[in-house]
Structure formats: structure tokens, C-alpha cells
Coordinates of C-alpha atoms in Angstrom, one line a residue:
M1 CA 0.2 -0.2 -0.3
K2 CA 1.5 3.6 -1.3
I3 CA -0.2 6.8 -0.3
A4 CA 0.7 10.2 -0.8
I5 CA 0.7 13.1 2.1
L6 CA -0.7 15.6 -0.3
T7 CA 1.6 19.4 0.2
C8 CA 2.5 22.2 -0.8
K9 CA 6.0 24.0 -1.5
K10 CA 6.3 25.7 1.1
L11 CA 6.3 23.1 3.4
P12 CA 7.7 20.1 1.3
D13 CA 8.6 18.0 3.7
L14 CA 4.9 19.3 6.0
N15 CA 4.6 20.7 9.0
P16 CA 6.6 19.2 11.7
E17 CA 2.8 17.5 12.7
D18 CA 2.2 15.9 10.0
Q19 CA 5.4 14.5 9.6
K20 CA 4.6 12.5 12.1
I21 CA 2.4 10.3 10.3
I22 CA 4.8 9.0 7.8
P23 CA 6.1 7.0 10.5
A24 CA 2.9 6.5 11.8
L25 CA 1.5 4.5 9.1
A26 CA 5.0 1.9 9.1
K27 CA 3.7 0.8 11.6
Y28 CA 0.5 -1.0 10.2
N29 CA 2.9 -1.8 7.0
I30 CA 1.5 1.4 4.7
E31 CA 3.9 3.6 3.0
A32 CA 3.4 6.9 2.7
K33 CA 5.7 9.9 1.5
A34 CA 5.0 13.8 1.5
V35 CA 3.7 14.9 -2.0
I36 CA 3.7 17.9 -3.6
W37 CA 0.1 18.5 -5.4
S38 CA 1.7 21.0 -7.9
D39 CA 4.9 18.8 -8.7
K40 CA 4.1 17.7 -12.4
T41 CA 7.0 14.9 -12.1
I42 CA 5.0 12.6 -10.8
N43 CA 3.1 9.8 -11.3
W44 CA -0.2 9.4 -9.3
S45 CA -1.1 6.2 -10.9
D46 CA 2.0 4.7 -8.6
F47 CA -0.3 5.3 -5.3
D48 CA -2.7 3.9 -4.2
Y49 CA -4.7 6.5 -1.9
L50 CA -3.5 10.5 -1.9
I51 CA -4.7 12.7 1.8
F52 CA -5.3 15.7 1.7
R53 CA -3.1 17.3 4.5
N54 CA -1.0 20.7 3.7
T55 CA -2.1 21.9 -0.2
W56 CA -2.1 25.7 2.2
D57 CA -2.2 27.0 -1.7
Y58 CA -4.4 25.7 -3.2
F59 CA -7.0 29.3 -3.3
E60 CA -3.6 31.0 -4.3
K61 CA -3.4 28.7 -7.5
E62 CA -7.4 28.2 -8.2
T63 CA -7.1 27.3 -11.7
E64 CA -4.6 24.8 -11.3
F65 CA -6.1 23.3 -8.5
N66 CA -9.7 22.4 -10.6
I67 CA -7.3 20.6 -13.7
W68 CA -5.4 19.0 -10.4
L69 CA -8.4 17.5 -8.8
N70 CA -9.8 16.7 -13.2
Q71 CA -6.9 14.5 -13.7
I72 CA -6.9 13.2 -10.2
E73 CA -10.7 12.4 -10.9
K74 CA -10.3 10.8 -14.8
L75 CA -7.2 8.9 -13.0
G76 CA -8.9 7.5 -10.3
I77 CA -6.8 7.8 -8.0
K78 CA -8.9 7.5 -4.2
T79 CA -8.8 9.9 -2.0
L80 CA -9.1 11.1 1.3
D81 CA -11.3 13.3 2.3
P82 CA -13.3 11.5 -1.4
I83 CA -12.8 14.0 -4.2
E84 CA -16.6 14.6 -5.1
V85 CA -16.1 16.4 -0.9
I86 CA -12.7 18.6 -2.2
K87 CA -14.7 20.2 -5.0
Q88 CA -17.3 21.2 -3.0
N89 CA -14.8 22.7 0.7
I90 CA -12.6 24.3 -1.6
H91 CA -15.5 26.2 -2.9
K92 CA -17.6 27.9 0.7
F93 CA -20.9 29.0 -1.2
Y94 CA -21.5 25.2 0.2
L95 CA -22.6 26.9 2.9
R96 CA -25.5 27.6 1.3
E97 CA -26.4 23.9 0.8
M98 CA -25.8 23.3 4.6
E99 CA -28.3 26.1 5.4
K100 CA -30.8 25.2 3.2
Q101 CA -30.4 21.8 5.4
R102 CA -31.4 23.9 8.3
V103 CA -28.2 23.8 9.8
L104 CA -27.3 27.0 12.0
I105 CA -24.3 29.2 10.2
L106 CA -23.1 33.0 10.1
P107 CA -25.8 36.0 9.3
T108 CA -24.5 35.5 5.1
V109 CA -24.7 37.6 2.2
F110 CA -23.2 35.4 -1.3
I111 CA -22.4 37.2 -4.5
D112 CA -21.9 35.8 -7.7
K113 CA -19.4 37.2 -9.9
T114 CA -20.9 41.0 -11.2
D115 CA -19.2 43.9 -13.1
N116 CA -22.2 45.9 -10.7
L117 CA -20.6 45.2 -6.7
N118 CA -23.0 47.4 -5.2
L119 CA -22.6 46.0 -1.5
A120 CA -24.8 48.6 0.2
E121 CA -27.7 47.5 -2.1
L122 CA -27.2 43.8 0.1
I123 CA -25.4 44.6 2.8
P124 CA -29.3 44.2 5.8
S125 CA -29.8 47.5 7.3
H126 CA -29.9 46.3 10.9
W127 CA -25.9 45.2 10.7
E128 CA -23.3 47.4 12.1
K129 CA -19.4 45.7 10.5
A130 CA -19.9 43.4 8.1
V131 CA -16.7 40.7 6.7
I132 CA -16.6 40.1 2.9
K133 CA -13.9 37.7 1.0
P134 CA -13.8 35.6 -1.6
A135 CA -15.8 32.4 -1.7
F136 CA -12.7 30.0 -2.8
S137 CA -9.7 31.8 0.1
A138 CA -8.7 30.6 2.9
G139 CA -6.2 31.8 5.9
S140 CA -7.5 34.6 5.8
Y141 CA -6.5 35.2 1.8
L142 CA -7.7 38.7 0.4
T143 CA -10.7 38.7 4.1
E144 CA -11.5 42.2 5.9
V145 CA -13.4 43.7 7.9
F146 CA -15.2 46.5 8.1
E147 CA -18.4 49.2 9.7
V148 CA -21.8 49.8 7.4
L149 CA -20.5 53.1 7.2
H150 CA -17.5 52.1 5.2
T151 CA -18.9 50.5 2.8
Q152 CA -18.1 52.7 -0.6
E153 CA -14.5 52.4 0.3
I154 CA -14.8 48.7 0.4
N155 CA -17.0 48.6 -2.6
E156 CA -14.6 50.2 -5.1
K157 CA -11.4 47.7 -2.9
Y158 CA -13.4 44.7 -3.6
K159 CA -14.9 45.5 -7.2
G160 CA -12.4 44.0 -9.9
I161 CA -12.1 41.2 -7.3
A162 CA -15.6 40.4 -7.8
S163 CA -14.7 40.7 -11.6
E164 CA -13.3 37.3 -11.1
K165 CA -14.1 35.9 -8.4
E166 CA -17.8 34.8 -6.2
L167 CA -17.4 36.2 -3.0
L168 CA -19.0 36.1 1.2
L169 CA -20.6 38.8 3.4
Q170 CA -21.0 38.1 6.6
E171 CA -22.5 39.8 9.5
F172 CA -19.1 40.7 12.1
M173 CA -20.1 38.4 14.9
P174 CA -17.3 40.2 17.7
Q175 CA -17.6 37.2 20.0
I176 CA -15.3 36.8 17.9
Q177 CA -13.0 38.3 19.3
T178 CA -13.7 37.3 23.3
L179 CA -15.5 33.4 22.5
G180 CA -13.4 32.8 20.4
E181 CA -13.3 30.6 17.4
T182 CA -15.0 26.9 18.3
S183 CA -13.0 23.8 16.3
F184 CA -15.1 20.4 16.9
I185 CA -12.7 17.3 14.5
F186 CA -13.4 14.1 14.0
F187 CA -11.5 11.7 12.4
N188 CA -13.9 8.8 10.7
K189 CA -16.8 10.5 11.9
K190 CA -15.9 9.9 14.5
F191 CA -15.8 13.1 17.6
S192 CA -11.6 13.2 18.4
H193 CA -11.0 16.3 19.8
A194 CA -12.1 20.8 19.9
V195 CA -9.7 24.0 20.5
N196 CA -10.9 27.4 20.7
K197 CA -9.0 29.8 19.4
K198 CA -8.5 33.1 20.5
P199 CA -7.6 35.9 18.3
V200 CA -4.8 39.1 19.9
D201 CA -7.2 42.1 20.9
G202 CA -7.8 44.1 18.8
D203 CA -7.2 41.6 15.4
F204 CA -10.4 39.0 14.1
R205 CA -8.0 36.5 12.7
V206 CA -7.9 32.8 14.8
Q207 CA -4.7 31.6 12.4
S208 CA -1.2 31.2 15.5
L209 CA -0.1 33.4 11.8
F210 CA -1.7 37.2 12.7
G211 CA -1.1 35.9 16.8
G212 CA -4.3 33.7 18.0
K213 CA -4.3 31.1 21.1
Y214 CA -5.6 28.0 20.4
N215 CA -6.7 26.2 23.4
L216 CA -7.8 22.0 23.6
V217 CA -11.2 22.8 25.1
Q218 CA -14.1 19.9 25.7
P219 CA -17.3 20.7 24.9
S220 CA -21.0 19.4 26.2
Q221 CA -22.5 16.9 24.9
E222 CA -25.1 18.7 23.3
L223 CA -22.3 20.6 21.6
I224 CA -20.7 17.3 19.9
E225 CA -23.7 15.7 19.2
K226 CA -24.1 20.0 16.7
A227 CA -21.3 19.7 15.2
Q228 CA -22.0 15.4 15.0
K229 CA -25.3 16.8 12.6
I230 CA -23.3 18.3 11.1
V231 CA -21.2 16.1 9.5
H232 CA -23.3 13.9 9.0
T233 CA -25.0 16.0 6.6
F234 CA -21.7 14.1 4.1
P235 CA -23.5 10.2 2.5
E236 CA -19.8 10.2 2.2
N237 CA -16.9 8.8 4.1
L238 CA -14.8 11.5 5.5
L239 CA -10.8 10.7 7.0
Y240 CA -11.0 14.2 8.8
A241 CA -13.5 16.8 9.4
R242 CA -13.1 20.2 11.9
V243 CA -16.7 21.7 12.1
D244 CA -15.5 26.1 13.4
G245 CA -18.2 28.2 14.1
I246 CA -19.0 30.7 17.4
V247 CA -20.8 29.4 20.3
I248 CA -22.5 31.8 22.0
N249 CA -25.4 30.8 24.4
D250 CA -24.6 26.8 24.0
V251 CA -25.2 27.4 20.0
L252 CA -23.0 26.7 17.8
Y253 CA -22.9 29.0 14.8
L254 CA -20.6 27.4 11.3
M255 CA -18.8 29.0 10.3
E256 CA -17.0 26.2 8.0
I257 CA -16.6 23.0 7.9
E258 CA -12.7 21.8 7.1
C259 CA -13.0 18.7 4.6
I260 CA -9.4 19.6 2.6
E261 CA -6.3 20.8 4.5
P262 CA -6.9 21.8 7.7
D263 CA -5.0 22.2 11.0
L264 CA -6.4 18.9 13.1
Y265 CA -4.4 20.6 16.2
F266 CA -2.6 16.2 17.2
N267 CA 0.2 18.7 19.5
L268 CA -2.5 19.4 21.6
S269 CA -5.0 16.6 21.7
E270 CA -2.4 13.4 23.6
G271 CA -3.5 10.8 20.9
S272 CA -5.2 12.3 18.4
L273 CA -2.4 11.9 15.8
E274 CA -3.4 7.6 16.7
R275 CA -7.1 8.4 16.6
F276 CA -6.9 10.2 13.3
V277 CA -4.5 6.4 11.9
A278 CA -6.6 4.1 13.0
A279 CA -9.2 5.9 10.8
I280 CA -7.0 5.7 7.9
V281 CA -6.7 2.1 7.6
E282 CA -10.1 2.4 8.4
L283 CA -11.5 3.3 5.9
I284 CA -8.7 2.4 3.7
S285 CA -8.9 -1.7 4.3

């Protein structure tokens, strides 16, 4: 059994936590290696499975990545998570489908590509602050928080982007700065652990790159079940899913469900790497 653990040029050997997957799989006689998804010299048919982990530049190479996904699909190579899930998950308009399935998401306006962006017409009158970002993005890429009073300024800034990319416009929830964002991590659709992430004072970005602080937390069983229901909206098998949301008065507001390349915080939860590897073995056996 040969597995490619997918990464990008920025991290040719994977990040330190994901590097541990390779010797852990070797204990099951599974040969795994880090492979850059955009490497044109790779014969993908050499691998039995591809596992998406550190493909952290896909949103910067949108066209190239979509072409590559289609190539992998045509070759019939199995991927974890499944290729159809990856294709859906890279574009955040999947949140609209989640909402149709009665998943509680942050108040969101979905903006199709347009040469006539008019945010003033789209922002609900009761919003005070909003977040705008491309639907095909990650890691706060081209993301801005703005006061509704400054809508015209943001409109000018995003006019060109709107002609090339679909956008999400979301109500800014100030609780992100105090309560933070909570990530519920599932392996093979079973709950593993949860992490709370808080931004530094005055910021809204929870990523560690911007100084965000992470802590292992133990959510209530009720909250775990709410996150579990979101995971179960996928009929496909999932090696991993990370449900990111804001918990306000025990209500979980979904921000996104990451099924492509999220940090899984192996370093914060004892035994989580072993649970992850066991899930791989279960799914490929």
C-alpha cells in the first residue's frame, strides 16, 4: 500500500505535526511519503491513495488546482477525503447548501461574480460590521472586516475582485474577539477533540500566523452532537472533518466545515494522531 500525503511547495516535507503521520502509518506496513500536489514530475498512478494535508496554496492557484483535481478524478485514484467532497469544500458557497439543510450558519450573503458590485444594496440594515472574503479562499486570504459606514470604500476595493471571484459577505460577530472560534475535530465521523482559538486583542483573525492562541477544550455533549449532525450531512466517508464555529449561549453557529487541509491540532490532544492514523487504516482496509 502506497500513500501520498499531499502538501505544497512551501512545505515540501509537511508541517512538523503532519510529518509524524508517516512513521505512524509504517507501523501498519503502509508506505507513505510527502508529495507536492503541483509537482509535474509525479506519476499519481503510483499511489493507492492520496491524503490531503498541507495543500496550503490551493486558493492562490485556483485554476491549476481545479485542473489537477479533475486529472486525479479521471485517473480514478482514491483520495481521503473523497474528491467530490474536496471539490465542494474548496468553494464556500457550500454554506448555502448547509443552510438549506437547516444548519445554523453565520448570517451570510452569497455574491455571484459581478461587474456591478453594490454592497450597500446587499448589506442588511441592522448590520453594524461585516466581513467580506472570496468563496475560494483560506487563511484570511483577501478577507476584511469593515464598519457598514465604510461600505463604499470597501465596495471600491472589491469591485475588481468581484468581477473574477464569488464573494461571501457575513455579519461580523463581535463574540469572535471574546469567546473565540471553536473547532470540533472528527476522524471517520467520530468526535476526537475540540480546540478554542482566540485572536490577539484588537484583531479578528484566529490563526496562529496572526498571533491567535489555541487551547484544548471539552465541549458539552450537546454541542458535540450539534457538530456531529453537521458532519453527518455528508453521505460520503470522511477521513477528517473540522467543524469551525462560534458558540454563543450554547448555540453553535457554523463558520465553515473544513474537509480539505485544516490543522488538526495533533500537538494539543494526546492520542489524536493515533486516532487519525487508525481512521486511515479503517477506511482503506
